Amino acid sequence: MLNCLLILFECAILFLLQMKKLFNYRPIVLFCLGLIFSIIISAYANVSVAAKIVLVSVFGLVLLSFIVLASLPQTRDFAKRHASKFIVVIVAISIGTLSMFLQFSKLAKREVNKSTYEVFVRICSSLSIDSYGNYSFDADTVSFMVDNKETQLDGKVRVTIYKTGGNKFDAKMGDYIKITGTFSSIDKSLANDFDKNYVARGVYYKAYANSRNVLNFNTNKLRFDESIRLSAQKLLNQNMTKDNASVVYSMLFGDTSGVSDDILQDFRDSGVAHLLAVSGLHLGFLVALLSFICKVCKANKYFEFFFIVISMILYSYVCGFTNSVTRALVMTTVLLYSKLRYKEYDSLNSIALSAVIILIINPLNRKSGV
């Protein structure tokens, strides 16, 4: 019975390894799948014993399979030929597991007891307002007072300001403000999707306060990308209605915080919500425009390649390197490079490479969209 099980196990491994008869072997795609698998299981392994067992079992199974195949004389040559596949899977699982472990370690180090503090922050995103007049935004340069001692924190905070009476909140991106309210760190177990989405964009804390407990210093200290977005927002607001300006701003920079929920739902229902997330469509227009300029100027192909790639990187930086624009940037760069070298473009390898880059930067990066 044991021999039958071993033979069945070996046949299954051999079949999986010979999938190149059905699909071309792509190391990047295999690495990407292993990375995604290990990240998903590692995320649950933080709170689930079963997930820990699955992760260790799969890693051990892959490693044991290679050892068994390399040890048996009849399969030793086969194991040598396909050693790279085993190595790719093992490395992918190791990197994915390590990256999630480091992410949870960061959360543990940033843990703050939930309490009422005086918090000093700089607004670093557009302000979104709900139907009740409450404001929400991301802020950085976070510090708070404990026993008259200022403590500096690493990471962003998601701030919610509740409208109180006639108090008006008139701060904007780049302003420094002082908040007196509830402050806490993100739950280090990441048990809900809200916390996962926060951490995916570098937000490790949450703060809540009433508008009467906010002091605006109005210093308006902006980074380069923030100043461009804010200037564009002001220009659009001066020449369009509020709703139209928010939609155009979202189409240019992928920031939907200023778009009302009703308009967002209309875009979703009509199937064109992708227009509000900067992606391949936007970079495609940019590449077409820059290519036309290069052809008019009769620039050589190497100058055209670097000019377009650098321009795309700058535009992606202004858009905040969101998942959608990063994916489009990597895939478009690979496409342009393949044309430059007269190579065949492989879209599957390209999208796998973009996924690997996005997940290695932050394993909690999730689906982008509106």
PDB file of N, CA and C in Angstrom, residues 251-252 277-291 308-309 311-317 319 324-333 336:
ATOM      1  N   MET A 251      -9.587  61.232 -12.841  1.00  0.00           N
ATOM      2  CA  MET A 251      -9.123  60.630 -14.086  1.00  0.00           C
ATOM      3  C   MET A 251      -7.656  60.949 -14.351  1.00  0.00           C
ATOM      4  N   LEU A 252      -7.196  62.111 -13.872  1.00  0.00           N
ATOM      5  CA  LEU A 252      -5.805  62.510 -14.098  1.00  0.00           C
ATOM      6  C   LEU A 252      -4.848  61.846 -13.118  1.00  0.00           C
ATOM      7  N   ALA A 277      -9.253  55.239 -12.310  1.00  0.00           N
ATOM      8  CA  ALA A 277      -8.023  54.692 -11.745  1.00  0.00           C
ATOM      9  C   ALA A 277      -6.940  54.757 -12.816  1.00  0.00           C
ATOM     10  N   VAL A 278      -5.875  55.495 -12.532  1.00  0.00           N
ATOM     11  CA  VAL A 278      -4.796  55.646 -13.507  1.00  0.00           C
ATOM     12  C   VAL A 278      -4.190  54.273 -13.791  1.00  0.00           C
ATOM     13  N   SER A 279      -4.225  53.863 -15.060  1.00  0.00           N
ATOM     14  CA  SER A 279      -3.758  52.523 -15.418  1.00  0.00           C
ATOM     15  C   SER A 279      -3.194  52.532 -16.834  1.00  0.00           C
ATOM     16  N   GLY A 280      -3.293  51.388 -17.504  1.00  0.00           N
ATOM     17  CA  GLY A 280      -2.715  51.256 -18.839  1.00  0.00           C
ATOM     18  C   GLY A 280      -3.321  52.196 -19.859  1.00  0.00           C
ATOM     19  N   LEU A 281      -4.610  52.486 -19.729  1.00  0.00           N
ATOM     20  CA  LEU A 281      -5.260  53.400 -20.664  1.00  0.00           C
ATOM     21  C   LEU A 281      -4.608  54.781 -20.616  1.00  0.00           C
ATOM     22  N   HIS A 282      -4.371  55.284 -19.412  1.00  0.00           N
ATOM     23  CA  HIS A 282      -3.787  56.609 -19.250  1.00  0.00           C
ATOM     24  C   HIS A 282      -2.347  56.645 -19.745  1.00  0.00           C
ATOM     25  N   LEU A 283      -1.569  55.622 -19.361  1.00  0.00           N
ATOM     26  CA  LEU A 283      -0.182  55.575 -19.815  1.00  0.00           C
ATOM     27  C   LEU A 283      -0.108  55.334 -21.316  1.00  0.00           C
ATOM     28  N   GLY A 284      -1.091  54.636 -21.874  1.00  0.00           N
ATOM     29  CA  GLY A 284      -1.125  54.432 -23.323  1.00  0.00           C
ATOM     30  C   GLY A 284      -1.254  55.753 -24.074  1.00  0.00           C
ATOM     31  N   PHE A 285      -2.138  56.635 -23.589  1.00  0.00           N
ATOM     32  CA  PHE A 285      -2.277  57.958 -24.198  1.00  0.00           C
ATOM     33  C   PHE A 285      -0.977  58.763 -24.051  1.00  0.00           C
ATOM     34  N   LEU A 286      -0.363  58.663 -22.874  1.00  0.00           N
ATOM     35  CA  LEU A 286       0.884  59.395 -22.636  1.00  0.00           C
ATOM     36  C   LEU A 286       1.994  58.903 -23.563  1.00  0.00           C
ATOM     37  N   VAL A 287       2.115  57.586 -23.706  1.00  0.00           N
ATOM     38  CA  VAL A 287       3.143  57.008 -24.585  1.00  0.00           C
ATOM     39  C   VAL A 287       2.901  57.417 -26.038  1.00  0.00           C
ATOM     40  N   ALA A 288       1.636  57.383 -26.469  1.00  0.00           N
ATOM     41  CA  ALA A 288       1.311  57.771 -27.851  1.00  0.00           C
ATOM     42  C   ALA A 288       1.698  59.225 -28.112  1.00  0.00           C
ATOM     43  N   LEU A 289       1.411  60.100 -27.153  1.00  0.00           N
ATOM     44  CA  LEU A 289       1.752  61.519 -27.310  1.00  0.00           C
ATOM     45  C   LEU A 289       3.255  61.726 -27.359  1.00  0.00           C
ATOM     46  N   LEU A 290       3.978  61.086 -26.433  1.00  0.00           N
ATOM     47  CA  LEU A 290       5.433  61.257 -26.391  1.00  0.00           C
ATOM     48  C   LEU A 290       6.108  60.623 -27.606  1.00  0.00           C
ATOM     49  N   SER A 291       5.576  59.517 -28.077  1.00  0.00           N
ATOM     50  CA  SER A 291       6.129  58.882 -29.289  1.00  0.00           C
ATOM     51  C   SER A 291       5.958  59.786 -30.503  1.00  0.00           C
ATOM     52  N   ILE A 308      10.543  58.309 -22.797  1.00  0.00           N
ATOM     53  CA  ILE A 308       9.191  57.863 -22.477  1.00  0.00           C
ATOM     54  C   ILE A 308       9.153  57.190 -21.100  1.00  0.00           C
ATOM     55  N   VAL A 309      10.145  56.334 -20.809  1.00  0.00           N
ATOM     56  CA  VAL A 309      10.165  55.626 -19.522  1.00  0.00           C
ATOM     57  C   VAL A 309      10.323  56.608 -18.361  1.00  0.00           C
ATOM     58  N   SER A 311       9.509  59.756 -18.337  1.00  0.00           N
ATOM     59  CA  SER A 311       8.259  60.526 -18.246  1.00  0.00           C
ATOM     60  C   SER A 311       7.174  59.713 -17.545  1.00  0.00           C
ATOM     61  N   MET A 312       7.095  58.409 -17.848  1.00  0.00           N
ATOM     62  CA  MET A 312       6.100  57.560 -17.191  1.00  0.00           C
ATOM     63  C   MET A 312       6.387  57.432 -15.696  1.00  0.00           C
ATOM     64  N   ILE A 313       7.668  57.325 -15.337  1.00  0.00           N
ATOM     65  CA  ILE A 313       8.037  57.217 -13.923  1.00  0.00           C
ATOM     66  C   ILE A 313       7.647  58.495 -13.174  1.00  0.00           C
ATOM     67  N   LEU A 314       7.893  59.658 -13.780  1.00  0.00           N
ATOM     68  CA  LEU A 314       7.525  60.928 -13.147  1.00  0.00           C
ATOM     69  C   LEU A 314       6.012  61.036 -12.972  1.00  0.00           C
ATOM     70  N   TYR A 315       5.272  60.633 -14.001  1.00  0.00           N
ATOM     71  CA  TYR A 315       3.808  60.678 -13.909  1.00  0.00           C
ATOM     72  C   TYR A 315       3.307  59.704 -12.840  1.00  0.00           C
ATOM     73  N   SER A 316       3.909  58.518 -12.774  1.00  0.00           N
ATOM     74  CA  SER A 316       3.521  57.539 -11.756  1.00  0.00           C
ATOM     75  C   SER A 316       3.836  58.062 -10.358  1.00  0.00           C
ATOM     76  N   TYR A 317       4.952  58.782 -10.225  1.00  0.00           N
ATOM     77  CA  TYR A 317       5.323  59.370  -8.935  1.00  0.00           C
ATOM     78  C   TYR A 317       4.289  60.400  -8.496  1.00  0.00           C
ATOM     79  N   CYS A 319       1.237  60.423  -9.319  1.00  0.00           N
ATOM     80  CA  CYS A 319       0.009  59.683  -8.997  1.00  0.00           C
ATOM     81  C   CYS A 319       0.151  58.844  -7.730  1.00  0.00           C
ATOM     82  N   SER A 324      -2.383  50.217  -9.642  1.00  0.00           N
ATOM     83  CA  SER A 324      -2.764  50.190 -11.049  1.00  0.00           C
ATOM     84  C   SER A 324      -1.735  50.890 -11.931  1.00  0.00           C
ATOM     85  N   VAL A 325      -1.230  52.038 -11.486  1.00  0.00           N
ATOM     86  CA  VAL A 325      -0.261  52.758 -12.307  1.00  0.00           C
ATOM     87  C   VAL A 325       1.099  52.062 -12.282  1.00  0.00           C
ATOM     88  N   THR A 326       1.455  51.432 -11.169  1.00  0.00           N
ATOM     89  CA  THR A 326       2.717  50.684 -11.102  1.00  0.00           C
ATOM     90  C   THR A 326       2.670  49.481 -12.031  1.00  0.00           C
ATOM     91  N   ARG A 327       1.544  48.785 -12.027  1.00  0.00           N
ATOM     92  CA  ARG A 327       1.371  47.640 -12.944  1.00  0.00           C
ATOM     93  C   ARG A 327       1.499  48.103 -14.392  1.00  0.00           C
ATOM     94  N   ALA A 328       0.824  49.192 -14.726  1.00  0.00           N
ATOM     95  CA  ALA A 328       0.875  49.704 -16.102  1.00  0.00           C
ATOM     96  C   ALA A 328       2.282  50.167 -16.458  1.00  0.00           C
ATOM     97  N   LEU A 329       2.976  50.787 -15.500  1.00  0.00           N
ATOM     98  CA  LEU A 329       4.345  51.262 -15.737  1.00  0.00           C
ATOM     99  C   LEU A 329       5.271  50.106 -16.071  1.00  0.00           C
ATOM    100  N   VAL A 330       5.216  49.042 -15.288  1.00  0.00           N
ATOM    101  CA  VAL A 330       6.098  47.887 -15.520  1.00  0.00           C
ATOM    102  C   VAL A 330       5.774  47.224 -16.855  1.00  0.00           C
ATOM    103  N   MET A 331       4.490  46.986 -17.114  1.00  0.00           N
ATOM    104  CA  MET A 331       4.105  46.300 -18.343  1.00  0.00           C
ATOM    105  C   MET A 331       4.426  47.133 -19.581  1.00  0.00           C
ATOM    106  N   THR A 332       4.204  48.439 -19.514  1.00  0.00           N
ATOM    107  CA  THR A 332       4.511  49.303 -20.661  1.00  0.00           C
ATOM    108  C   THR A 332       6.004  49.384 -20.897  1.00  0.00           C
ATOM    109  N   THR A 333       6.791  49.436 -19.814  1.00  0.00           N
ATOM    110  CA  THR A 333       8.247  49.471 -19.945  1.00  0.00           C
ATOM    111  C   THR A 333       8.766  48.196 -20.602  1.00  0.00           C
ATOM    112  N   LEU A 336       7.891  48.344 -24.341  1.00  0.00           N
ATOM    113  CA  LEU A 336       8.778  49.249 -25.080  1.00  0.00           C
ATOM    114  C   LEU A 336      10.178  48.658 -25.227  1.00  0.00           C
TER     115      LEU A 336
END
